[in-house]
Coordinates of C-alpha atoms (C1' of nucleotides) in Angstrom, one line a residue:
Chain A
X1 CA 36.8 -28.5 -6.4
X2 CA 33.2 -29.5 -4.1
X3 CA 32.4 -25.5 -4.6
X4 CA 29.7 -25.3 -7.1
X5 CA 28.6 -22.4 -5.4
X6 CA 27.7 -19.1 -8.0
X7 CA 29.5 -15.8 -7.1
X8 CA 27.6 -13.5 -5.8
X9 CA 28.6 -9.6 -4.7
X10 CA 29.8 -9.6 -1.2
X11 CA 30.9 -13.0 -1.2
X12 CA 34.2 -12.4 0.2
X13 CA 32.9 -12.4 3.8
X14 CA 34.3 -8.3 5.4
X15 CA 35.3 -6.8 2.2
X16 CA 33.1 -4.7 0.5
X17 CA 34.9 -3.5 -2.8
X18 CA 34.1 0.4 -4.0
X19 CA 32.1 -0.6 -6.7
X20 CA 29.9 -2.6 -4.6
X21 CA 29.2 0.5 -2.5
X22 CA 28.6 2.7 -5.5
X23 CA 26.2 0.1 -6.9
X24 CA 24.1 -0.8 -4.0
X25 CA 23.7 2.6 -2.9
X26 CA 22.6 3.2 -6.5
X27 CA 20.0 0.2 -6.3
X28 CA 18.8 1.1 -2.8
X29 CA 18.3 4.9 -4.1
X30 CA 16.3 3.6 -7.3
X31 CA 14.7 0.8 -5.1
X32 CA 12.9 3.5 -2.5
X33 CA 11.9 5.5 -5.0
X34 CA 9.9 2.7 -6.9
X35 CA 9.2 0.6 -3.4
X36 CA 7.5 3.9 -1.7
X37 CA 4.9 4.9 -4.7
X38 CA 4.4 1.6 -6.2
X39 CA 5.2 -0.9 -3.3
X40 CA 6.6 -4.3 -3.2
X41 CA 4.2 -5.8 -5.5
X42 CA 3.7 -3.1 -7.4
X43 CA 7.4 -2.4 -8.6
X44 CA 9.4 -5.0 -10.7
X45 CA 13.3 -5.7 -10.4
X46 CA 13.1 -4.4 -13.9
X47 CA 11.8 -1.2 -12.8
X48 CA 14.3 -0.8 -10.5
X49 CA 17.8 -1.8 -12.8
X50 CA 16.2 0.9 -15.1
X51 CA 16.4 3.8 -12.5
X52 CA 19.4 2.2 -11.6
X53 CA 21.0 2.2 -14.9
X54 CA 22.2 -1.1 -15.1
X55 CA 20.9 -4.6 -16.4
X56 CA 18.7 -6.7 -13.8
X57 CA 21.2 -9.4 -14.1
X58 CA 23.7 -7.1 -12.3
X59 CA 21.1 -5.8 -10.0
X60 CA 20.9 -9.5 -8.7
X61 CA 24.3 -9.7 -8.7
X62 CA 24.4 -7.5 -5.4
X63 CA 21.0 -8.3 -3.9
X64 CA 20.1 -11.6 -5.0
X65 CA 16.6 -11.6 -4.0
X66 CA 14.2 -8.9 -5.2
X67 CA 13.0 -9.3 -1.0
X68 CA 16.6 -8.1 -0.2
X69 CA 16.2 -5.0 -1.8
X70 CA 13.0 -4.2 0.6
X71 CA 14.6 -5.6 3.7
X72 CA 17.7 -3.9 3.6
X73 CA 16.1 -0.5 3.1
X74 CA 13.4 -0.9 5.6
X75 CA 15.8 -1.4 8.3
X76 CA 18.5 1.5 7.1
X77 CA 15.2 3.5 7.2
X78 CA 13.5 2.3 10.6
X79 CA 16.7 2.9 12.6
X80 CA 16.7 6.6 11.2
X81 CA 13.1 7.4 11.9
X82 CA 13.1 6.0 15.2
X83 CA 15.9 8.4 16.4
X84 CA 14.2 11.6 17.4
X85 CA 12.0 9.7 19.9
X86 CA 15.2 8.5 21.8
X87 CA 16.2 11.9 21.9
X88 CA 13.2 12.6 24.3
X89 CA 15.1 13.8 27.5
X90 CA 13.3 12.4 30.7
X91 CA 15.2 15.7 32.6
X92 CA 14.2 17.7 30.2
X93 CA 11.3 20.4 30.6
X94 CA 8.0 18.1 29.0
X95 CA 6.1 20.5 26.9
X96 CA 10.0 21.6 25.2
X97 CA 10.7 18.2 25.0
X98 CA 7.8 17.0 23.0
X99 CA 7.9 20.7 21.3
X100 CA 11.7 19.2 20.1
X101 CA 10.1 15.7 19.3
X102 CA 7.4 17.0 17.3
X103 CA 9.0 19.3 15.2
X104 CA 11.9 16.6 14.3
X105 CA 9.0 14.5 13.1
X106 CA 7.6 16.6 11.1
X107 CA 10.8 17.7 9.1
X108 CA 11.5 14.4 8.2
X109 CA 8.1 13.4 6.9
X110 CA 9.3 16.6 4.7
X111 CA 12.7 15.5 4.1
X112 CA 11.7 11.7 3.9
X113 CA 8.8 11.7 2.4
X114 CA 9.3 8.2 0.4
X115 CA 10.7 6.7 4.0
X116 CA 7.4 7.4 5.4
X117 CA 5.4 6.1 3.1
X118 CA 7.5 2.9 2.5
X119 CA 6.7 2.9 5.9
X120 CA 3.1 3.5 6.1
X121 CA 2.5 0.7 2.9
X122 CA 4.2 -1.9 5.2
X123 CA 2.6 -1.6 8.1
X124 CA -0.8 -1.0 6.3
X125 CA -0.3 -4.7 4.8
X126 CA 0.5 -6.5 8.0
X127 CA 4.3 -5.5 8.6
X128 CA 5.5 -9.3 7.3
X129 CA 8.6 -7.9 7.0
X130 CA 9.0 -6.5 10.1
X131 CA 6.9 -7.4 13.2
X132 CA 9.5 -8.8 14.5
X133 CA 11.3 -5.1 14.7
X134 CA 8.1 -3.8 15.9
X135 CA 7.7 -6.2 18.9
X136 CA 11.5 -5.8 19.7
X137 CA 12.9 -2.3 18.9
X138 CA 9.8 -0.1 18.6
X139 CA 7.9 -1.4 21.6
X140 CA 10.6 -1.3 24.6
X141 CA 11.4 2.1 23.4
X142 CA 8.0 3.9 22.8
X143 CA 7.7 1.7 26.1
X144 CA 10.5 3.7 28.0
X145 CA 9.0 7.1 26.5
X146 CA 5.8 6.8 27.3
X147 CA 6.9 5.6 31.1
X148 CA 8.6 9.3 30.8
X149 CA 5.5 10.9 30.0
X150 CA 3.5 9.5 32.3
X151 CA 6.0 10.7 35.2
X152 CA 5.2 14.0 33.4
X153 CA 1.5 13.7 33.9
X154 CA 2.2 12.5 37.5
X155 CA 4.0 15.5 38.5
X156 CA 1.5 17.9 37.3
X157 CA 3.6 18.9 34.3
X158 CA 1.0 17.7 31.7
X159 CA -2.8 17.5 31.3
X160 CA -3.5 13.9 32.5
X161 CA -3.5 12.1 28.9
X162 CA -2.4 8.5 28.1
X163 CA 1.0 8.3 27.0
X164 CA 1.0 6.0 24.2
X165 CA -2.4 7.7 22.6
X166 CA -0.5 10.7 22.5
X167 CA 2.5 9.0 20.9
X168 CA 0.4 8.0 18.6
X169 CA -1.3 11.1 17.5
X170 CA 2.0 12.9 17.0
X171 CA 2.8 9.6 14.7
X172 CA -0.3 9.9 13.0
X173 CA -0.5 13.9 12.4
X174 CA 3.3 14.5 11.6
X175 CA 3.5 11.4 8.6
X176 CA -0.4 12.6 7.4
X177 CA 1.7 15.1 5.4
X178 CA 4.1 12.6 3.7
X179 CA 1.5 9.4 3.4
X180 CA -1.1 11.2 2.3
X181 CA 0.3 14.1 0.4
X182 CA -1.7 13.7 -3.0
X183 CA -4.8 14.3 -0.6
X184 CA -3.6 17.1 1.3
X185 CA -2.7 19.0 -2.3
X186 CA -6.0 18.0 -3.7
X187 CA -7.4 20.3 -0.5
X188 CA -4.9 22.6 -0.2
X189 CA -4.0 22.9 -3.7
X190 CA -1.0 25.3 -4.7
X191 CA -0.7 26.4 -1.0
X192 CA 1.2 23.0 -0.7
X193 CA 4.7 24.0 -2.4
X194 CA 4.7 27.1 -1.4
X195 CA 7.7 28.7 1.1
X196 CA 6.5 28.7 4.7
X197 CA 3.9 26.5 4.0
X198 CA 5.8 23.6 6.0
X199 CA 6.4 26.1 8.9
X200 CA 2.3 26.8 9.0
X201 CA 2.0 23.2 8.8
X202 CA 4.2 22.7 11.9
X203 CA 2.9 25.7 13.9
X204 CA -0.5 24.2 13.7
X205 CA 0.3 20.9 14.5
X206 CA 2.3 21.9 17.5
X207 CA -0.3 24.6 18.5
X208 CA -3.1 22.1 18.5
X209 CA -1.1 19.5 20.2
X210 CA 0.9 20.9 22.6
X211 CA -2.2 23.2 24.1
X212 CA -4.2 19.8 24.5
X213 CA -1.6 18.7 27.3
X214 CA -0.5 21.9 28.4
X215 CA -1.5 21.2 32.1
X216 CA -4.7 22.7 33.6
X217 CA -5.5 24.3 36.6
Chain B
X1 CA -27.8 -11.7 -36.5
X2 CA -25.5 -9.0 -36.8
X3 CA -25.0 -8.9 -32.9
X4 CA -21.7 -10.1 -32.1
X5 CA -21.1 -8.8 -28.7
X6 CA -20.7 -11.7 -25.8
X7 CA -23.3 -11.0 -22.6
X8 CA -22.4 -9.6 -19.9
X9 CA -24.1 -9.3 -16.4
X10 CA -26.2 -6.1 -16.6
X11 CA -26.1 -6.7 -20.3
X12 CA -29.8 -5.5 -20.1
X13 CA -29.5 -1.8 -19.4
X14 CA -31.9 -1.0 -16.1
X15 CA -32.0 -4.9 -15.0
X16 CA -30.6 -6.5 -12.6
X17 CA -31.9 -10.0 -11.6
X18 CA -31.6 -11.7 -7.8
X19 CA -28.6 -13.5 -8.3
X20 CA -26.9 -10.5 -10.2
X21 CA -27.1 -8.6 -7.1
X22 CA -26.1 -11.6 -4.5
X23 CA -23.6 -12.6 -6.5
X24 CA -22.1 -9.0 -6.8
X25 CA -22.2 -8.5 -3.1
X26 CA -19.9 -12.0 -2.6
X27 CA -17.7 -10.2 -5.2
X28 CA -17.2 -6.3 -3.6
X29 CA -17.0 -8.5 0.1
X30 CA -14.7 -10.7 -0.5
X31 CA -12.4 -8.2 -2.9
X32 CA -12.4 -4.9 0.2
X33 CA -11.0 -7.8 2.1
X34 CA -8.1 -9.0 -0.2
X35 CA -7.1 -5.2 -1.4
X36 CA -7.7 -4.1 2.0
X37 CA -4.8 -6.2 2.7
X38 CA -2.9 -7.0 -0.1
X39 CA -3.4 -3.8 -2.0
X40 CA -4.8 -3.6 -5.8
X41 CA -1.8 -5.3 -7.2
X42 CA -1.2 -8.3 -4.4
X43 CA -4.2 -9.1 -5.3
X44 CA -5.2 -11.7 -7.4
X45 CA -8.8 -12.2 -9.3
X46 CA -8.7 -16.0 -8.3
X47 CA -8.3 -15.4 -4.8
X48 CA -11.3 -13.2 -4.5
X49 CA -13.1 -15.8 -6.7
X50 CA -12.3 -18.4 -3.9
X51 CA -13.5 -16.0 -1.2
X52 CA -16.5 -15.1 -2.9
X53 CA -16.8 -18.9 -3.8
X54 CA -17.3 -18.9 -7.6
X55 CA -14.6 -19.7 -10.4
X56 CA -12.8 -17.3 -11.8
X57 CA -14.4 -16.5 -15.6
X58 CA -18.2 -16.6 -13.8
X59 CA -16.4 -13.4 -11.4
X60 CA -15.4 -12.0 -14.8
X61 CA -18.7 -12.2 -15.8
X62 CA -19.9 -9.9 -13.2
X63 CA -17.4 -7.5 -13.4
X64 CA -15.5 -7.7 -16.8
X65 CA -11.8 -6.2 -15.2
X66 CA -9.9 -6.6 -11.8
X67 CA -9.8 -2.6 -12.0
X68 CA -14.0 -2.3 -12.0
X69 CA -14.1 -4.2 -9.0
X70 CA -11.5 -1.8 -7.1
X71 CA -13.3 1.6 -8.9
X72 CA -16.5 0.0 -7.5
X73 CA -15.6 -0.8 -4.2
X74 CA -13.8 2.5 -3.9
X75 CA -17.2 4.7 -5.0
X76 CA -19.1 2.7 -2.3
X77 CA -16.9 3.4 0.0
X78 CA -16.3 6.8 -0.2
X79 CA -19.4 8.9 0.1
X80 CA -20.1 6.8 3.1
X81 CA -16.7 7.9 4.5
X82 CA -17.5 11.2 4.3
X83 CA -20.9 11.3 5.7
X84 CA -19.7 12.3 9.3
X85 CA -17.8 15.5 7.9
X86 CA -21.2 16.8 6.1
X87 CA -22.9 16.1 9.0
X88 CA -21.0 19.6 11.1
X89 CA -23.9 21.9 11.8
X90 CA -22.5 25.4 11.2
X91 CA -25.4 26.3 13.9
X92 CA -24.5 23.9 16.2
X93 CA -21.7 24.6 19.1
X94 CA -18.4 24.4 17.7
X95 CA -16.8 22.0 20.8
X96 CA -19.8 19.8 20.6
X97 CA -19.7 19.4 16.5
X98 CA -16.5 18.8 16.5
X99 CA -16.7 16.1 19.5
X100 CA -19.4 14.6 17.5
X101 CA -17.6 14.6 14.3
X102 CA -14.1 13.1 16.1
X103 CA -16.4 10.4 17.7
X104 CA -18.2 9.3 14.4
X105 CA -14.7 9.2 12.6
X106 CA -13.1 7.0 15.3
X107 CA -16.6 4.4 15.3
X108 CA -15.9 4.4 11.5
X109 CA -12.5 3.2 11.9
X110 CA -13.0 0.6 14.4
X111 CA -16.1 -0.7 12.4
X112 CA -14.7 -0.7 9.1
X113 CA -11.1 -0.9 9.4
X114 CA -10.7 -3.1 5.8
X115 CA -12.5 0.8 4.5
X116 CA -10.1 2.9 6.0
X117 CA -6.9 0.8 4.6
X118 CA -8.5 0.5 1.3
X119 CA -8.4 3.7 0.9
X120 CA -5.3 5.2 2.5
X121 CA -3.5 2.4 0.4
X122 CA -5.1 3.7 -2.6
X123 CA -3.7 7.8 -1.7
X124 CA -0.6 6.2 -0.3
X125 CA 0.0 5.1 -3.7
X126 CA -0.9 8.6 -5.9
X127 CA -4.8 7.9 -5.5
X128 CA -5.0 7.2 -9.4
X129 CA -8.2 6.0 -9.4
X130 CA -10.1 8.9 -7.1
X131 CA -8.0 12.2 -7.7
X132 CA -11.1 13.7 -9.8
X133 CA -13.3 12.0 -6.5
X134 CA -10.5 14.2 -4.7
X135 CA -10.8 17.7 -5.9
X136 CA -14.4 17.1 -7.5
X137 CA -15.8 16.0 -4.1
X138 CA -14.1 16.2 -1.6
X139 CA -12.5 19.5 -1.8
X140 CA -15.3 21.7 -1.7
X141 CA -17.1 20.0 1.2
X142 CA -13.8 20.3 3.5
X143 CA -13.7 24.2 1.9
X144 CA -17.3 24.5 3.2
X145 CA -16.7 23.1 7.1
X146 CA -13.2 24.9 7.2
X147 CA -15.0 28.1 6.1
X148 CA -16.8 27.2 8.9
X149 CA -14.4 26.4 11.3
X150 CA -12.9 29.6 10.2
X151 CA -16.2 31.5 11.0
X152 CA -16.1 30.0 14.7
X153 CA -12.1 30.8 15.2
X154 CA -13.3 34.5 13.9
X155 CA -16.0 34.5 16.5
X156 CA -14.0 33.9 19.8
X157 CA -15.8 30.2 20.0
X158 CA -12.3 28.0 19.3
X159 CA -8.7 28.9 19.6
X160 CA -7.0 30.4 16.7
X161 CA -6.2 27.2 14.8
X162 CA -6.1 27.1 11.3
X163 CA -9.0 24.6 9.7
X164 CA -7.4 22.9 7.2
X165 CA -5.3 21.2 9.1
X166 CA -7.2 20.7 12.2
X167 CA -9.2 18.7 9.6
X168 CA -5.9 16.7 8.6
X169 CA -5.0 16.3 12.3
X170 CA -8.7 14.4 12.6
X171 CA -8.4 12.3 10.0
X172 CA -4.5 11.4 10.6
X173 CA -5.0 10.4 14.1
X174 CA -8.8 9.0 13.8
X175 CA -7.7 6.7 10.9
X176 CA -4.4 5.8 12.6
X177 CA -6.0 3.4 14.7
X178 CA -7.4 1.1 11.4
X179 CA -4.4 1.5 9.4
X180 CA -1.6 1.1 11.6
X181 CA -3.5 -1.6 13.6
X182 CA -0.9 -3.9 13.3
X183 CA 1.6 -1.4 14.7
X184 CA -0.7 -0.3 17.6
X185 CA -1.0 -3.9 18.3
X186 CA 2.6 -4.3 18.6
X187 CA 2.9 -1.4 21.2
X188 CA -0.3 -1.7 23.4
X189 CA -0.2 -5.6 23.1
X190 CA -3.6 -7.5 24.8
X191 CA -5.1 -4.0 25.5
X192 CA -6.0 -3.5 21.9
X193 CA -9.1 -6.2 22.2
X194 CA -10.0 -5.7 25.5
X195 CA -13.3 -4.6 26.3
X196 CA -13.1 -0.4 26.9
X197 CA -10.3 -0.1 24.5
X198 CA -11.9 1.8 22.0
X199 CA -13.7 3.8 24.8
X200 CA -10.8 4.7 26.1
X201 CA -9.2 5.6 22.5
X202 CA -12.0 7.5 21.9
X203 CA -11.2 9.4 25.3
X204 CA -7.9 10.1 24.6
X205 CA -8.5 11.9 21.2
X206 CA -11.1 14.0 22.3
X207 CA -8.9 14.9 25.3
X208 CA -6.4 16.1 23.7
X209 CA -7.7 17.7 20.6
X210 CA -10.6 19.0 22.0
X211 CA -8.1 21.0 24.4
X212 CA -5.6 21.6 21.8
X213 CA -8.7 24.0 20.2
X214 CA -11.1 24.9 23.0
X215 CA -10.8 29.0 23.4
X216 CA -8.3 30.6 25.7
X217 CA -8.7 33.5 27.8
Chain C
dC1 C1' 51.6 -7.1 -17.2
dA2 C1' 49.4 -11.5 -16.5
dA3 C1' 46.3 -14.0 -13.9
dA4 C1' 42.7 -14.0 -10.7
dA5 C1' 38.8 -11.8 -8.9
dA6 C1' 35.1 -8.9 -9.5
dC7 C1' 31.7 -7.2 -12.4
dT8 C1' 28.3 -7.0 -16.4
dT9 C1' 24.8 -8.6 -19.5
dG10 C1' 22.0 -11.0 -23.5
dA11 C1' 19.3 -14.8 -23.8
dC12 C1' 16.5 -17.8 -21.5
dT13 C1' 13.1 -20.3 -18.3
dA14 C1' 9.4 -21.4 -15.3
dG15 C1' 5.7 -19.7 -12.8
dT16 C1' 2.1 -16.5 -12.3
dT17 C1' -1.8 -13.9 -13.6
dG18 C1' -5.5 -11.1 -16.2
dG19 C1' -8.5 -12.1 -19.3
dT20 C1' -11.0 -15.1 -23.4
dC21 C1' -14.0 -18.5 -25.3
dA22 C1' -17.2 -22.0 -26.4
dA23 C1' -20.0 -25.1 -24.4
dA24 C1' -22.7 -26.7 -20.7
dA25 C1' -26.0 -26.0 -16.8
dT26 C1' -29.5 -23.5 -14.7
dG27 C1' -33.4 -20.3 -14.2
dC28 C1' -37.5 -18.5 -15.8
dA29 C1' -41.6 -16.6 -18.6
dG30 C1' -45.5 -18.1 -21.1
Chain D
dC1 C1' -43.1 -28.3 -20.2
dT2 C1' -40.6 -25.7 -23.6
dG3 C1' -37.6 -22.5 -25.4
dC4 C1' -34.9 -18.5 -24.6
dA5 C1' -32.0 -15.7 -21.5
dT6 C1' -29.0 -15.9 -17.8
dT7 C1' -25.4 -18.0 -15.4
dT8 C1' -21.4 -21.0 -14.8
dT9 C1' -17.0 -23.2 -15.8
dG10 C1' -12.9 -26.0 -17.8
dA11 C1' -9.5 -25.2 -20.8
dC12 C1' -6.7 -22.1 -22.8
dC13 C1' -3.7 -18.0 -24.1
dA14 C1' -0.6 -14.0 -24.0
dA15 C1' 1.8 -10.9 -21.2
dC16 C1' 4.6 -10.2 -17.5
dT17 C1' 8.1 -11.0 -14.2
dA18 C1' 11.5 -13.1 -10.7
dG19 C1' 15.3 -15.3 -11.2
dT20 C1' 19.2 -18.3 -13.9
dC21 C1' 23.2 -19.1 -16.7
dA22 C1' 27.1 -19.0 -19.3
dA23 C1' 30.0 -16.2 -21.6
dG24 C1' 32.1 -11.8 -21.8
dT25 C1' 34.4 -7.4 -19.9
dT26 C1' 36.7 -4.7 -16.5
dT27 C1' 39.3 -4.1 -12.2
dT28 C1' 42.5 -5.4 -8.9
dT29 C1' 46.5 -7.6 -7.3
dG30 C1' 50.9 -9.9 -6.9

DNA sequence: CAAAAACTTGACTAGTTGGTCAAAATGCAG
DNA sequence: CTGCATTTTGACCAACTAGTCAAGTTTTTG
């Protein structure tokens, strides 16, 4: 026997056992939670076996590293909040479209709230963890888009407006409302949780936003 | 000698000598660089010691916690950030106020981007250390210009659009450009430093939410 | 149902970090 | 120039935390 090599979940190359599914869905769950209020630094493995229920040892069982953790749930999330902006429909009608887009965004900064801001923290600090998916996932598609809008503009269908500054604002205005939440309640106050306060939020936004390239004669 | 208290910088109420004050400048530099990008806990006390060039327990002299520093740096900071918003003239004209206003907050985030990150990291993360700043401060002078805002809506001068969250939509997309730098780097590539590039940010913005609220017929 | 594989954990270690302390060096008022 | 106050720092400590390990328990499988 040469293998001196520790066990470690998932070691069986292909098989994932049911437990291991239970578990690290349990530990990503726990993991986001902690990861999206406290961030990297600021959350322990400790922290995180606690919300878990289960020991640290066994946490590091299935995700040996505490980076794992962070990796693996920055690219489940990316993937997911990158999908309403491949919906964009170049044969679509442009002010619908973005209408769509828009709205889509929004929901999930209500949905997602902790995606966004796990999010927002890592790009804030630099993006270490994932430039690299910036440079080769977000850019050729937010490229692609904005060569869609910009056809738009061309053909008279929107207000002459750069393509990617407007891809930006929606960006920007839609994930306000998750990263910044605590400030928008400390303005707003008890208007925040109330019912149809998420459809005012959205009817401004789109209001505001969709007037400024409505196309002008 | 009954006295048993050690000495402290500023020991001597109403004093401070010449190399207090240089000496606390290295300190509140070098630290809104380090939590600008590390965040309040990814960073260390010795490493803004080394930046500010002094050892560690002569930093500690100066400012007795890691958590004094960041309070410090954070009360600087904030009244300055806010300057622009107090700075809407309710006599003024409502497009040209508000152009004004956008165009400070965008020169504010291209001048002090470390600022901006400090604080959005610091609401990203439950603003612990400014929520009474929040609803103490800042609260009733964004109740004062939306009441404003609101008059001007009232009065035919901007499109129905309600203030509070045109206010949000300001800030989100104004401060986009500081704290998602490394993001808008990764999409707009070279541009970002080029000469015109804030110019042309600037443009944008204006463009669009300057439209998205000017009055229509 | 027995053996192997997978899973679980208490106890531990090594490295980091916020903060202390006492003594030395420097600045400064008279 | 002298003596007191201010400033500076090396050495140190206690708390915390990522990760290890060996020994046990449970689950799966032939």
């Amino acid at each position: 026997m040469t293998r001196a090599t520790k066990k470690k979940a998932g070691e069986n190359p292909e098989k994932t056992t049911r437990i291991q599914e239970i578990n690290r869905r349990l530990i990503l769950d726990a993991a986001l939670d902690a990861f999206s209020t406290y961030g990297f630094r600021g959350t322990t493995i400790d922290q995180i076996a606690d919300k878990a229920g289960m020991s640290k040892p066994n946490l590091l069982y299935y995700f040996p590293r505490k980076q794992n953790i962070y990796v693996t749930l920055l690219e489940e999330t990316l993937e997911e909040w990158l999908a309403p902006l491949a919906e964009i429909d170049p044969e679509g009608d442009p002010i619908e479209q973005l209408r769509k887009y828009i709205t889509l965004k929004i929901r999930m900064s209500e949905s997602h709230p902790e995606a966004s801001r796990l999010f927002a923290n890592e790009v804030l600090h630099g993006a270490p963890a994932i430039s690299e998916f910036l440079s080769k996932h977000l850019k050729p598609l937010v490229d692609e888009k904005a060569a869609i809008i910009r056809r738009w503009v061309g053909e008279g269908k929107l207000a002459p407006v750069d393509p990617y500054h407007l891809i930006f604002m929606i960006w920007a205005t839609t994930q306000h409302y998750a990263d910044f939440d605590v400030q928008v309640r400390a303005i707003m106050g008890n208007q925040v949780g109330r019912p149809g306060f998420n459809e005012q939020t959205a009817q401004a936004v789109l209001s505001i936003i969709l007037n400024g390239i409505r196309p002008r004669l």
